[in-house]
Amino acid sequence: RTEGRLAAQVAADRRSMVPDYARSVFGCALLRRAAGGDPRPGLYSNFRLPSRRRTRLGGREWPRSGRLERSAPSDPRRDGIVMKDYRSDRIHNIALVGHSGAGKTTITEAALYLTKVTTRMGKTEDGNTVSDFDPEEVRRGISISTSVIPVEWDGHKINFLDTPGYADFVGEVITALSAADYGVVVVDSVAGVEVGTELAWQALDELNLPRMVVINRMDRDNADADRAMASLREHFPDVRFTPMVLPVGQKSAFQGVFRLNSGKASLGAEGKESAVPDEVTRAASAARITLVEAAAEGEDELMMKYFDEGDLSPDEVRHGLPLASRAGKFVPVLLTAANDCRGVLAFLETLQYLA
């Protein structure tokens, strides 16, 4: 009985924080677990509550006693809950890890906004982000526990696990990584590698999880992608860090990123294609060679073609990169300024095929 009430209250609280389709993920999973059912969506369409001794809790009626009773499947549209089915290869559990203040929560806010889940971005300093809903998190302005933020991008379901950055809550990071199939290490463009970054990296190594690095806050006054890359290589000398994008603009003039594989720029919050300065184009030629070499290591056939022809097509690079990344042969590096959503679209599209 107590478990059922707690699940109902948590589900009601979540309903006020997240969009309609995400409510079903939180609320129904908790109710199914309380009823002894499988918490995964799609196995049962609803649960029937006993009609006797009902009370109001969380704005809805719930039974005072007795267990939740599993009913026969019904029409989800009639129940007001529609849960979309996804193939297993289109569901990605992504853990966002890194030091506190690097911008993990801001990245989830940008992803929610760009995928039209929310109509405006929340800010941690304002205490109105989706993931930091706990009163203590609002008061402190930091993440204390892991939050699940589901978004849909191009037919893929991406479940972001927004983890705390302070070392005091490293247990939350370890728990999130145990449920994730890919890690995203968020690094501040000014501070570079910090204590939280090293702790997260160690946890990823222990679980042998594939990962990428996102250098965030590229629009800060002292932002420097090259210095951040140097910090990564200094602290993790055995790791091969390979940029997948180059910055277009520096510091406060940061406009977006140039994608090395496609040869297209993604500028502004909406990722519009536009002409880029000549110096970016010249730097991209050398940087793409490194990216192609990393992709070629993903498969023997790609390696043979690269040796024979000296290059790979964008589709071949796209095929080889996830194979090499999951094998731990290199770590992709992306750039974002999540406060203004710049670079986040490129980040989502990269996750779609890398994770």
Coordinates of C-alpha atoms in Angstrom, one line a residue, residues 93-105 107-108 143 146-147 160-166 169-180 182-188 192 194-205 207 209-216 232 236 347:
N93 CA 20.7 5.3 -23.0
I94 CA 23.2 8.1 -22.8
A95 CA 24.9 9.1 -19.5
L96 CA 26.0 12.7 -19.2
V97 CA 28.9 12.8 -16.9
G98 CA 31.6 15.3 -15.9
H99 CA 32.5 18.0 -13.4
S100 CA 29.8 20.2 -11.8
G101 CA 29.2 23.3 -13.8
A102 CA 30.4 21.9 -17.1
G103 CA 26.9 22.2 -18.6
K104 CA 25.3 18.7 -18.5
T105 CA 21.9 19.9 -17.4
I107 CA 22.7 20.3 -22.7
T108 CA 19.5 18.3 -21.7
S143 CA 22.2 18.3 -9.6
T146 CA 20.3 11.4 -11.6
S147 CA 17.4 12.4 -13.8
F160 CA 19.7 11.2 -21.3
L161 CA 20.8 10.3 -17.8
D162 CA 21.8 13.7 -16.3
T163 CA 24.1 12.9 -13.4
P164 CA 25.5 15.1 -10.6
G165 CA 29.0 16.5 -11.0
Y166 CA 30.2 16.8 -7.4
F169 CA 27.4 12.2 -5.4
V170 CA 29.7 9.9 -7.4
G171 CA 27.4 7.0 -6.4
E172 CA 24.8 8.5 -8.7
V173 CA 27.2 8.5 -11.6
I174 CA 28.2 4.9 -11.1
T175 CA 24.5 3.9 -10.9
A176 CA 23.7 5.8 -14.1
L177 CA 26.6 4.3 -16.0
S178 CA 25.5 0.8 -15.1
A179 CA 22.3 1.5 -16.9
A180 CA 23.8 3.3 -19.9
Y182 CA 27.2 5.1 -24.0
G183 CA 28.9 7.9 -22.0
V184 CA 29.2 11.6 -22.8
V185 CA 31.9 13.4 -20.9
V186 CA 31.1 17.1 -20.7
V187 CA 34.2 19.3 -20.3
D188 CA 34.2 23.1 -19.7
G192 CA 39.4 21.7 -19.1
E194 CA 38.7 18.7 -13.6
V195 CA 38.3 16.3 -10.7
G196 CA 34.7 15.3 -11.7
T197 CA 36.0 14.6 -15.2
E198 CA 38.7 12.2 -13.9
L199 CA 36.2 10.4 -11.6
A200 CA 33.7 10.0 -14.4
W201 CA 36.5 8.7 -16.8
Q202 CA 37.6 6.2 -14.2
A203 CA 34.0 4.9 -13.8
L204 CA 33.7 4.6 -17.6
D205 CA 36.9 2.6 -17.8
L207 CA 32.6 -0.5 -17.0
L209 CA 31.8 1.8 -21.9
P210 CA 32.3 3.7 -25.2
R211 CA 32.3 7.4 -24.8
M212 CA 32.6 10.8 -26.5
V213 CA 33.7 14.2 -25.2
V214 CA 31.7 17.4 -25.5
I215 CA 33.6 20.6 -24.9
N216 CA 30.8 22.9 -23.8
L232 CA 42.4 16.0 -22.3
F236 CA 44.6 10.8 -20.5
F347 CA 25.7 16.6 -31.2

